[in-house]
Amino acid sequence: MATVMAATAAERAVLEEEFRWLLHDEVHAVLKQLQDILKEASLRFTLPGSGTEGPAKQENFILGSCGTDQVKGVLTLQGDALSQADVNLKMPRNNQLLHFAFREDKQWKLQQIQDARNHVSQAIYLLTSRDESYQFKTGAEVLKLMDAVMLQLTRARNRLTTPATLTLPEIAASGLTRMFAPTLPSDLLVNVYINLNKLCLTVYQLHALQPNSTKNFRPAGGAVLHSPGAMFEWGSQRLEVSHVHKVECVIPWLNDALVYFTVSLQLCQQLKDKVGPGPSTFIRGRASKGPCHTLRVR
Amino acid sequence: MRTSLQAVALWGQKAPPHSITAIMITDDQRTIVTGSQEGQLCLWNLSHELKISAKELLFGHSASVTCLARARDFSKQPYIVSAAENGEMCVWNVTSGQCVEKATLPYRHTAICYYHCSFRMTGEGWLLCCGEYQDVLIIDAKTLAVVHSFRSSQFPDWINCMCIVHSVRIQEDSLLVVSVAGELKVWDLSSSINGIQEKRDVYEKESKFLESLNCQTIRFCTYTERLLLVVFSKCWKVYDYCDFSLLLTEVSRNGQFFAGGEMIAAHRILIWTEDGHSYIYQLLNSGLSKSLYPADGRVLKESIYPHLLCSTSVQENKSRPFVMGYMNERKEPFYKVLFSGEVSGRITLWHIPDVPVSKFDGSPREIPVTTTWTLQDNFDKHDAVSQSIIDYFSGLKDGAGTAVVTSSEYIPSLDKLICGCEDGTIIITQALNAAKARLLEGGSLVKDSPPHKVLKGHHQSVTSLLYPHGLSSKLDQSWMLSGDLDSCVILWDIVTEEILHKFFLEAGAVTSLLMSPEKFKLRGEQIICCVCSDHSVALLHLEGKSCLLRARKHLFPVRMIKWHPVENFLIVGCADDSVYIWEIETGTLERHETGERARIILNCCDDSQLVKSVLPIASETLKHKSIEQRSSSPYQLGPLPCPSLQVESSCKVADAKFCPRPFNVLPVKTKWSNVGFHILLFDLENLVELLLPTPLSDVDSSSSFYGGEVLRRAKSTVEKKTLTLRKSKTACGPLSAEAQAKPITESLSQGDNTIKFSEENDGIKRQKKMKISKKMQPKPSRKVDASLTVDTAKLFLSCLLPWGVDKDLDYLCIKHLNILKLQGPISLGLASNEDHFSLMLPGWDVCNTEMIKDYSGVNLFSRKVLDLSDKYRATLPDQVGIPRGLENNCDSLQESNTIVYLLSRLFLVNKLVNMPLELACRVGRLQDGNDVSDVWCTLGKLTDFCSFRMECAHNKVRSAGNDILNMSSFYGCSRNGKNESHVPEADLSLLKLISCWRDQSVQVTEAIQAVLLAEVQQHMKCLGKIPVNSQPVSMAENGNCEMKQMLPKLEWTEELELQCIRNTLPLQTPVSPVKHDSNSNSANFQDVEDMPDRCVLEESESPGEPRHHSWIAKVCPCKVS
């Protein structure tokens, strides 16, 4: 019995040493790695102030759908803002071609990209405030830091993966519809959003419901993409969506960013698993599983 | 939390973790408020001598608190607002600890500023908020609804920080903000109030790019009205407010991050860092105005430079980050205070001298720390109060130190508390006994080693417990499961204390044990699901003693378990929003989905109601949740764990659905540590209901009383058993209703019975009787409740009485009420609504600075209580008619009568103080009229009023109104109807007094204690004064109500004895309630009313009828006497 006790005491010392190493060295190594990944991710968002100043570079994206070519869009992305947009719409009824473009003086902020970018920079800020010189005292400290970082990263990812669900009146009221020159005809609605790694443009064609229409008027709720037949009230008019056109284009750097998010989230979780709830649990947990188990058996 | 629920916290020796994320000092400089990562707020008392002591913890947020701010003109209303990571916002009353308003918005705020402009604004003002969204939101300070927003025309972005500039010179308030990208924007505040109220878009007046990131603070110098301090994480800058030209930039040295700053005087700046240092600079002016080149700050020659005067620092303990603040408006003794809160939970204060100066040689002077304090200091200082519920037993066990409880579970049906300890032992105790041993003073009676069991089987700390029978009545009542750190799960028989089986899962620590819903069965049995810390899930079959499935592929912690009964799937939702679907029979991974699809899978499971969700968060208390079948849970699992004590939700469960019992124990566990504590819940309403044989003498009110609850309960499938239990409990209730229908003669003969009984009851015969009753084979389950109820009531009264205020009174209480003195002040909980409540911390009583020290008393809630109590006693009629007259006959009878009386009073007070205001007004008005009119008229009015409420069919209000009537009529009854004409009148004036208190914002606890003190004093005075004079004859003259009260009481006193004996027997299987026939009346009790009937009765009733009933209620007792 005494030998067993001695053995466990020795093991305990070893494990305590191991935990100290984990807190002092391993944690910082992982944090450094995380920082590198996230910096790489934030570069994709062309963070202002992260090195090269000046206007962010412009990228053109041609949006189309594999099926029909009724809607074509060329959108220019400058950082988190749409600086130019050209939308060509072939009206299904008369094959008339409509063309709209952004007014020269206006930009449209893509809120999703801005939010994702801000969340990443928050995460980076959290990490940089605990650089190598900082010594972690307890496992809980690491866990709390990881939880905070993961919260930011999850939010960043979710901003990109879950576009806002808007009601049709909300789309109609949004500033985006006022961005175009010539102004959009009243029977058209336009929405732009990010879904995962894709930049999406939806154009809704509307027709007014007759006041004496026998159709049951039921206003549609919020949705990312409304389907034909969705109804809403705008001003004093009742409108119904007749056609929906959705075109999209993959933004390569968004794809990269999403991969970086996933990787860093996994890194965070792995670090959390390594550290566990604290040294005592760490030691116990290891002691019960590790080589000491065989020791005790002997 | 139901308002009639009273909570008492039993803290452990360790303080709950409180990682401070936000800190503020209230404007009156009496209270420090901190918000924590765990989600609680803590109120700390700040004395005039700058001494800190923690006062209470406020529960309500389920995520980390992000910011705090005042929410009103503090001199008028002591309100502050808190915002949490998940969008919750709360307005708290700092004085009472109550939540005044709450809202959950889809915005995460990082800073809030209160703005009120009295001459242009109606309402309570605005909360200007910024955070993880574009621009500035304006939220109404009263309703917490979004009013509008300040919009940016250029570069809309998140806002990091803001300040309100109130310039006397130009008579205009402005809002200054700095965005994440470093853009300074200015909005006109006072002149845009109208525009905002009309929902017009208000855009910024000016903006300027500041060329630095991570802005922490922006401050305007009110002394010079010229300078603007902007603190970034890596530098701080001073601008000229007139044209925003840069005057000074100071970059941080040796890797420090600045966290904030303040202008403490003209040209004097205080800057603090994230690691808890602070620096005071004097800005030295070198020809500031002459060398200015407006509009071109960039090339400006720096004309001012900082000179370091003083610094402060914390010694060791560098747990980052610090949150700090500065306060310089302390009024009475004029202090300038720099304060900081740490992640470790420590608060530090520095007293900044009015004129900070450097040393003679010009080097900076170090300002010493004035005070520092932590929650744990409070716990250490008041260690008598901070003992856990189990300490007594574990101390008894080995004497060397107390075991740390790592998990615990309360079994309401058996009143057992199971505690798993760090050393692997499991202690099972009778919860009420444990609570008594912990709370009450000495008295061998209590400490007579209440039976407790120690189960030894685990070698590691016990991390989770499960009592399957509590979740499904079909399972064996003696089974209990426990899991430990070593991923070993043991199935116990808690009756025989033996190990039935040990499962070795070979995974991580067992973080939670769950049971499949009743719908889901495998091989005819519900199965157990173990979630381990290595993210694996194992399924156990108890009957077969086998492990069915080990699911080990999960990369992230398991957040959700769902069962698919049709296809035998186990659906596991992980923290990264991915879903794993396991086939249970084969143990194979069927599918793995992420993103949108995963969400759909989890959601559609909800809709189809095929599966039932249980939420395996590492919190013990959540297990209650699985019983509750509501799909719309108050807490939605966000994408990431909401770090919190999950009390609020579980509390809600415990009381709303789970508390047909007067007494409950709620184990609470905290995140990021294994510190746990317990909350005792006393349901006052239920207590009164159980103790009171006649809740009201009329059928209507009792049916409405119970009806709602029955309906509520019927919803829950698990509650079948309690329903039957309940029936038997309430069987004694309708007695008087039925008795009143009887001719008086009969009730008189019943009275005779009672007397015989009471005579029988005391003296030698008792022994014999006990033996007889012991022999009775099936022990009615009601009896367990009865003795428990009386004990609970006594404990409750002990908890509320202000001991030591009057030594004689203490003695009398102990002697006549047979209750015991408290060991120390108790930590009372105060609920403000469903899921917001506050708990006092050990040492709260020293916070009452106004408390005069010559009261050696403990547990006096506040100084005010004594005054209130005096006022109340003055209103009490001299002729107290607390039922007595049996003093000589049976002490215990008298005692329990008094207890019932006191409790019902407390219940009434509680109801009154908590009553919605609108109703209160009506009552008030009625009472005003009452002064002139005679009693009958008043009664008529009141009943009119009551029926009016019924017509309104506003359920809540109606019940409140009813209760008041019930209570007051009961009051009449219990006062023996001796002098009808004056009793209700006095009663009404009391009602009025209490209503007054509510308007004077007297706290519920204060009111309750005051009333209790007054009533007890009055009662005891009478006891002392009036000689023993009553005789059996006078007894018979007493009203029938009283008789009816006494009868069950008699049973209880017997049962109390009985229970003592039975206690030693390990377990009692609840059997259908069978009445023992030693009491001639009990037959009546049983079949008077059936629950379903009552429901029908209530529903079919027309609104006019109750009036009739309540009339009867008033009249009947009078007739009889």
PDB file of N, CA, C and O in Angstrom, chain B residues 65-112:
ATOM      1  N   VAL B  65     -21.828  39.218 -18.421  1.00  0.00           N
ATOM      2  CA  VAL B  65     -22.275  40.612 -18.408  1.00  0.00           C
ATOM      3  C   VAL B  65     -21.253  41.463 -19.155  1.00  0.00           C
ATOM      4  O   VAL B  65     -20.054  41.351 -18.917  1.00  0.00           O
ATOM      5  N   THR B  66     -21.715  42.297 -20.076  1.00  0.00           N
ATOM      6  CA  THR B  66     -20.775  43.087 -20.863  1.00  0.00           C
ATOM      7  C   THR B  66     -20.652  44.521 -20.363  1.00  0.00           C
ATOM      8  O   THR B  66     -19.585  45.102 -20.458  1.00  0.00           O
ATOM      9  N   CYS B  67     -21.709  45.093 -19.889  1.00  0.00           N
ATOM     10  CA  CYS B  67     -21.571  46.463 -19.395  1.00  0.00           C
ATOM     11  C   CYS B  67     -22.658  46.809 -18.381  1.00  0.00           C
ATOM     12  O   CYS B  67     -23.705  46.165 -18.309  1.00  0.00           O
ATOM     13  N   LEU B  68     -22.354  47.844 -17.611  1.00  0.00           N
ATOM     14  CA  LEU B  68     -23.265  48.341 -16.584  1.00  0.00           C
ATOM     15  C   LEU B  68     -23.359  49.851 -16.743  1.00  0.00           C
ATOM     16  O   LEU B  68     -22.402  50.490 -17.149  1.00  0.00           O
ATOM     17  N   ALA B  69     -24.492  50.383 -16.424  1.00  0.00           N
ATOM     18  CA  ALA B  69     -24.621  51.836 -16.437  1.00  0.00           C
ATOM     19  C   ALA B  69     -25.808  52.213 -15.574  1.00  0.00           C
ATOM     20  O   ALA B  69     -26.671  51.387 -15.289  1.00  0.00           O
ATOM     21  N   ARG B  70     -25.836  53.463 -15.158  1.00  0.00           N
ATOM     22  CA  ARG B  70     -27.015  53.861 -14.396  1.00  0.00           C
ATOM     23  C   ARG B  70     -28.172  54.029 -15.365  1.00  0.00           C
ATOM     24  O   ARG B  70     -27.966  54.312 -16.562  1.00  0.00           O
ATOM     25  N   ALA B  71     -29.382  53.864 -14.871  1.00  0.00           N
ATOM     26  CA  ALA B  71     -30.530  53.860 -15.764  1.00  0.00           C
ATOM     27  C   ALA B  71     -31.567  54.911 -15.403  1.00  0.00           C
ATOM     28  O   ALA B  71     -32.637  54.957 -15.999  1.00  0.00           O
ATOM     29  N   ARG B  72     -31.276  55.705 -14.398  1.00  0.00           N
ATOM     30  CA  ARG B  72     -32.190  56.773 -14.010  1.00  0.00           C
ATOM     31  C   ARG B  72     -31.371  57.884 -13.374  1.00  0.00           C
ATOM     32  O   ARG B  72     -30.195  57.710 -13.086  1.00  0.00           O
ATOM     33  N   ASP B  73     -32.046  58.973 -13.138  1.00  0.00           N
ATOM     34  CA  ASP B  73     -31.456  59.972 -12.267  1.00  0.00           C
ATOM     35  C   ASP B  73     -31.352  59.320 -10.900  1.00  0.00           C
ATOM     36  O   ASP B  73     -32.359  59.021 -10.254  1.00  0.00           O
ATOM     37  N   PHE B  74     -30.135  59.060 -10.467  1.00  0.00           N
ATOM     38  CA  PHE B  74     -29.948  58.151  -9.350  1.00  0.00           C
ATOM     39  C   PHE B  74     -30.550  58.670  -8.056  1.00  0.00           C
ATOM     40  O   PHE B  74     -30.966  57.899  -7.202  1.00  0.00           O
ATOM     41  N   SER B  75     -30.612  59.976  -7.920  1.00  0.00           N
ATOM     42  CA  SER B  75     -31.149  60.517  -6.672  1.00  0.00           C
ATOM     43  C   SER B  75     -32.641  60.237  -6.559  1.00  0.00           C
ATOM     44  O   SER B  75     -33.186  60.188  -5.467  1.00  0.00           O
ATOM     45  N   LYS B  76     -33.294  60.025  -7.711  1.00  0.00           N
ATOM     46  CA  LYS B  76     -34.730  59.754  -7.657  1.00  0.00           C
ATOM     47  C   LYS B  76     -35.007  58.263  -7.583  1.00  0.00           C
ATOM     48  O   LYS B  76     -35.803  57.800  -6.783  1.00  0.00           O
ATOM     49  N   GLN B  77     -34.358  57.514  -8.470  1.00  0.00           N
ATOM     50  CA  GLN B  77     -34.572  56.070  -8.449  1.00  0.00           C
ATOM     51  C   GLN B  77     -33.222  55.373  -8.553  1.00  0.00           C
ATOM     52  O   GLN B  77     -32.471  55.637  -9.495  1.00  0.00           O
ATOM     53  N   PRO B  78     -32.920  54.506  -7.621  1.00  0.00           N
ATOM     54  CA  PRO B  78     -31.594  53.883  -7.619  1.00  0.00           C
ATOM     55  C   PRO B  78     -31.505  52.732  -8.628  1.00  0.00           C
ATOM     56  O   PRO B  78     -31.324  51.583  -8.254  1.00  0.00           O
ATOM     57  N   TYR B  79     -31.658  53.045  -9.892  1.00  0.00           N
ATOM     58  CA  TYR B  79     -31.718  51.983 -10.887  1.00  0.00           C
ATOM     59  C   TYR B  79     -30.441  51.948 -11.721  1.00  0.00           C
ATOM     60  O   TYR B  79     -29.894  52.982 -12.090  1.00  0.00           O
ATOM     61  N   ILE B  80     -30.009  50.739 -12.025  1.00  0.00           N
ATOM     62  CA  ILE B  80     -28.901  50.575 -12.962  1.00  0.00           C
ATOM     63  C   ILE B  80     -29.331  49.585 -14.044  1.00  0.00           C
ATOM     64  O   ILE B  80     -30.267  48.819 -13.865  1.00  0.00           O
ATOM     65  N   VAL B  81     -28.643  49.627 -15.162  1.00  0.00           N
ATOM     66  CA  VAL B  81     -28.965  48.707 -16.242  1.00  0.00           C
ATOM     67  C   VAL B  81     -27.747  47.830 -16.498  1.00  0.00           C
ATOM     68  O   VAL B  81     -26.605  48.265 -16.359  1.00  0.00           O
ATOM     69  N   SER B  82     -28.008  46.565 -16.807  1.00  0.00           N
ATOM     70  CA  SER B  82     -26.924  45.651 -17.151  1.00  0.00           C
ATOM     71  C   SER B  82     -27.252  45.001 -18.484  1.00  0.00           C
ATOM     72  O   SER B  82     -28.410  44.753 -18.792  1.00  0.00           O
ATOM     73  N   ALA B  83     -26.226  44.745 -19.273  1.00  0.00           N
ATOM     74  CA  ALA B  83     -26.419  44.078 -20.555  1.00  0.00           C
ATOM     75  C   ALA B  83     -25.510  42.866 -20.611  1.00  0.00           C
ATOM     76  O   ALA B  83     -24.416  42.880 -20.050  1.00  0.00           O
ATOM     77  N   ALA B  84     -25.978  41.813 -21.257  1.00  0.00           N
ATOM     78  CA  ALA B  84     -25.206  40.573 -21.312  1.00  0.00           C
ATOM     79  C   ALA B  84     -24.840  40.217 -22.748  1.00  0.00           C
ATOM     80  O   ALA B  84     -25.408  40.749 -23.698  1.00  0.00           O
ATOM     81  N   GLU B  85     -23.905  39.322 -22.816  1.00  0.00           N
ATOM     82  CA  GLU B  85     -23.368  38.827 -24.086  1.00  0.00           C
ATOM     83  C   GLU B  85     -24.453  38.360 -25.063  1.00  0.00           C
ATOM     84  O   GLU B  85     -24.304  38.472 -26.271  1.00  0.00           O
ATOM     85  N   ASN B  86     -25.533  37.822 -24.538  1.00  0.00           N
ATOM     86  CA  ASN B  86     -26.550  37.251 -25.425  1.00  0.00           C
ATOM     87  C   ASN B  86     -27.705  38.212 -25.701  1.00  0.00           C
ATOM     88  O   ASN B  86     -28.743  37.802 -26.190  1.00  0.00           O
ATOM     89  N   GLY B  87     -27.517  39.475 -25.381  1.00  0.00           N
ATOM     90  CA  GLY B  87     -28.540  40.451 -25.722  1.00  0.00           C
ATOM     91  C   GLY B  87     -29.542  40.728 -24.624  1.00  0.00           C
ATOM     92  O   GLY B  87     -30.433  41.554 -24.803  1.00  0.00           O
ATOM     93  N   GLU B  88     -29.420  40.048 -23.490  1.00  0.00           N
ATOM     94  CA  GLU B  88     -30.332  40.339 -22.377  1.00  0.00           C
ATOM     95  C   GLU B  88     -29.983  41.693 -21.767  1.00  0.00           C
ATOM     96  O   GLU B  88     -28.818  42.048 -21.646  1.00  0.00           O
ATOM     97  N   MET B  89     -31.010  42.399 -21.407  1.00  0.00           N
ATOM     98  CA  MET B  89     -30.814  43.643 -20.656  1.00  0.00           C
ATOM     99  C   MET B  89     -31.729  43.617 -19.441  1.00  0.00           C
ATOM    100  O   MET B  89     -32.847  43.121 -19.516  1.00  0.00           O
ATOM    101  N   CYS B  90     -31.234  44.177 -18.351  1.00  0.00           N
ATOM    102  CA  CYS B  90     -32.031  44.220 -17.125  1.00  0.00           C
ATOM    103  C   CYS B  90     -31.862  45.565 -16.461  1.00  0.00           C
ATOM    104  O   CYS B  90     -30.753  46.092 -16.416  1.00  0.00           O
ATOM    105  N   VAL B  91     -32.939  46.067 -15.937  1.00  0.00           N
ATOM    106  CA  VAL B  91     -32.835  47.235 -15.064  1.00  0.00           C
ATOM    107  C   VAL B  91     -33.050  46.738 -13.642  1.00  0.00           C
ATOM    108  O   VAL B  91     -34.028  46.043 -13.373  1.00  0.00           O
ATOM    109  N   TRP B  92     -32.124  47.055 -12.775  1.00  0.00           N
ATOM    110  CA  TRP B  92     -32.179  46.585 -11.389  1.00  0.00           C
ATOM    111  C   TRP B  92     -32.348  47.761 -10.442  1.00  0.00           C
ATOM    112  O   TRP B  92     -31.800  48.827 -10.684  1.00  0.00           O
ATOM    113  N   ASN B  93     -33.079  47.506  -9.398  1.00  0.00           N
ATOM    114  CA  ASN B  93     -33.122  48.449  -8.292  1.00  0.00           C
ATOM    115  C   ASN B  93     -31.982  48.077  -7.344  1.00  0.00           C
ATOM    116  O   ASN B  93     -31.997  47.005  -6.745  1.00  0.00           O
ATOM    117  N   VAL B  94     -31.013  48.943  -7.211  1.00  0.00           N
ATOM    118  CA  VAL B  94     -29.819  48.597  -6.449  1.00  0.00           C
ATOM    119  C   VAL B  94     -30.124  48.511  -4.955  1.00  0.00           C
ATOM    120  O   VAL B  94     -29.494  47.765  -4.220  1.00  0.00           O
ATOM    121  N   THR B  95     -31.102  49.239  -4.508  1.00  0.00           N
ATOM    122  CA  THR B  95     -31.419  49.223  -3.086  1.00  0.00           C
ATOM    123  C   THR B  95     -32.071  47.913  -2.668  1.00  0.00           C
ATOM    124  O   THR B  95     -31.711  47.310  -1.676  1.00  0.00           O
ATOM    125  N   SER B  96     -33.029  47.471  -3.458  1.00  0.00           N
ATOM    126  CA  SER B  96     -33.754  46.271  -3.060  1.00  0.00           C
ATOM    127  C   SER B  96     -33.218  45.021  -3.734  1.00  0.00           C
ATOM    128  O   SER B  96     -33.537  43.917  -3.324  1.00  0.00           O
ATOM    129  N   GLY B  97     -32.420  45.174  -4.769  1.00  0.00           N
ATOM    130  CA  GLY B  97     -31.920  44.003  -5.485  1.00  0.00           C
ATOM    131  C   GLY B  97     -32.933  43.391  -6.418  1.00  0.00           C
ATOM    132  O   GLY B  97     -32.779  42.260  -6.850  1.00  0.00           O
ATOM    133  N   GLN B  98     -33.984  44.125  -6.737  1.00  0.00           N
ATOM    134  CA  GLN B  98     -35.015  43.558  -7.591  1.00  0.00           C
ATOM    135  C   GLN B  98     -34.834  43.984  -9.042  1.00  0.00           C
ATOM    136  O   GLN B  98     -34.353  45.073  -9.330  1.00  0.00           O
ATOM    137  N   CYS B  99     -35.245  43.104  -9.916  1.00  0.00           N
ATOM    138  CA  CYS B  99     -35.209  43.427 -11.336  1.00  0.00           C
ATOM    139  C   CYS B  99     -36.474  44.204 -11.671  1.00  0.00           C
ATOM    140  O   CYS B  99     -37.584  43.740 -11.422  1.00  0.00           O
ATOM    141  N   VAL B 100     -36.297  45.371 -12.206  1.00  0.00           N
ATOM    142  CA  VAL B 100     -37.435  46.239 -12.467  1.00  0.00           C
ATOM    143  C   VAL B 100     -37.975  46.003 -13.875  1.00  0.00           C
ATOM    144  O   VAL B 100     -39.176  45.970 -14.100  1.00  0.00           O
ATOM    145  N   GLU B 101     -37.068  45.848 -14.800  1.00  0.00           N
ATOM    146  CA  GLU B 101     -37.475  45.648 -16.185  1.00  0.00           C
ATOM    147  C   GLU B 101     -36.444  44.760 -16.856  1.00  0.00           C
ATOM    148  O   GLU B 101     -35.273  44.753 -16.475  1.00  0.00           O
ATOM    149  N   LYS B 102     -36.893  43.985 -17.825  1.00  0.00           N
ATOM    150  CA  LYS B 102     -35.955  43.132 -18.545  1.00  0.00           C
ATOM    151  C   LYS B 102     -36.374  43.043 -19.990  1.00  0.00           C
ATOM    152  O   LYS B 102     -37.543  43.245 -20.326  1.00  0.00           O
ATOM    153  N   ALA B 103     -35.417  42.759 -20.830  1.00  0.00           N
ATOM    154  CA  ALA B 103     -35.707  42.616 -22.250  1.00  0.00           C
ATOM    155  C   ALA B 103     -34.574  41.835 -22.878  1.00  0.00           C
ATOM    156  O   ALA B 103     -33.456  41.823 -22.365  1.00  0.00           O
ATOM    157  N   THR B 104     -34.866  41.151 -23.932  1.00  0.00           N
ATOM    158  CA  THR B 104     -33.817  40.495 -24.700  1.00  0.00           C
ATOM    159  C   THR B 104     -33.903  41.008 -26.126  1.00  0.00           C
ATOM    160  O   THR B 104     -34.909  40.810 -26.799  1.00  0.00           O
ATOM    161  N   LEU B 105     -32.870  41.718 -26.522  1.00  0.00           N
ATOM    162  CA  LEU B 105     -32.828  42.291 -27.860  1.00  0.00           C
ATOM    163  C   LEU B 105     -31.728  41.600 -28.645  1.00  0.00           C
ATOM    164  O   LEU B 105     -30.783  41.075 -28.060  1.00  0.00           O
ATOM    165  N   PRO B 106     -31.829  41.600 -29.952  1.00  0.00           N
ATOM    166  CA  PRO B 106     -30.786  40.925 -30.737  1.00  0.00           C
ATOM    167  C   PRO B 106     -29.539  41.788 -30.889  1.00  0.00           C
ATOM    168  O   PRO B 106     -28.942  41.826 -31.953  1.00  0.00           O
ATOM    169  N   TYR B 107     -29.172  42.525 -29.873  1.00  0.00           N
ATOM    170  CA  TYR B 107     -27.989  43.366 -29.944  1.00  0.00           C
ATOM    171  C   TYR B 107     -27.100  43.083 -28.754  1.00  0.00           C
ATOM    172  O   TYR B 107     -27.581  42.938 -27.644  1.00  0.00           O
ATOM    173  N   ARG B 108     -25.797  43.048 -29.021  1.00  0.00           N
ATOM    174  CA  ARG B 108     -24.866  42.891 -27.907  1.00  0.00           C
ATOM    175  C   ARG B 108     -24.216  44.238 -27.647  1.00  0.00           C
ATOM    176  O   ARG B 108     -23.531  44.774 -28.504  1.00  0.00           O
ATOM    177  N   HIS B 109     -24.480  44.780 -26.482  1.00  0.00           N
ATOM    178  CA  HIS B 109     -23.949  46.101 -26.156  1.00  0.00           C
ATOM    179  C   HIS B 109     -22.604  45.972 -25.464  1.00  0.00           C
ATOM    180  O   HIS B 109     -22.397  45.057 -24.679  1.00  0.00           O
ATOM    181  N   THR B 110     -21.725  46.915 -25.749  1.00  0.00           N
ATOM    182  CA  THR B 110     -20.471  46.959 -24.999  1.00  0.00           C
ATOM    183  C   THR B 110     -20.374  48.207 -24.150  1.00  0.00           C
ATOM    184  O   THR B 110     -19.523  48.285 -23.271  1.00  0.00           O
ATOM    185  N   ALA B 111     -21.202  49.179 -24.425  1.00  0.00           N
ATOM    186  CA  ALA B 111     -21.212  50.372 -23.574  1.00  0.00           C
ATOM    187  C   ALA B 111     -22.602  50.993 -23.602  1.00  0.00           C
ATOM    188  O   ALA B 111     -23.300  50.940 -24.619  1.00  0.00           O
ATOM    189  N   ILE B 112     -23.006  51.544 -22.467  1.00  0.00           N
ATOM    190  CA  ILE B 112     -24.311  52.188 -22.350  1.00  0.00           C
ATOM    191  C   ILE B 112     -24.115  53.533 -21.642  1.00  0.00           C
ATOM    192  O   ILE B 112     -23.359  53.626 -20.673  1.00  0.00           O
TER     193      ILE B 112
END
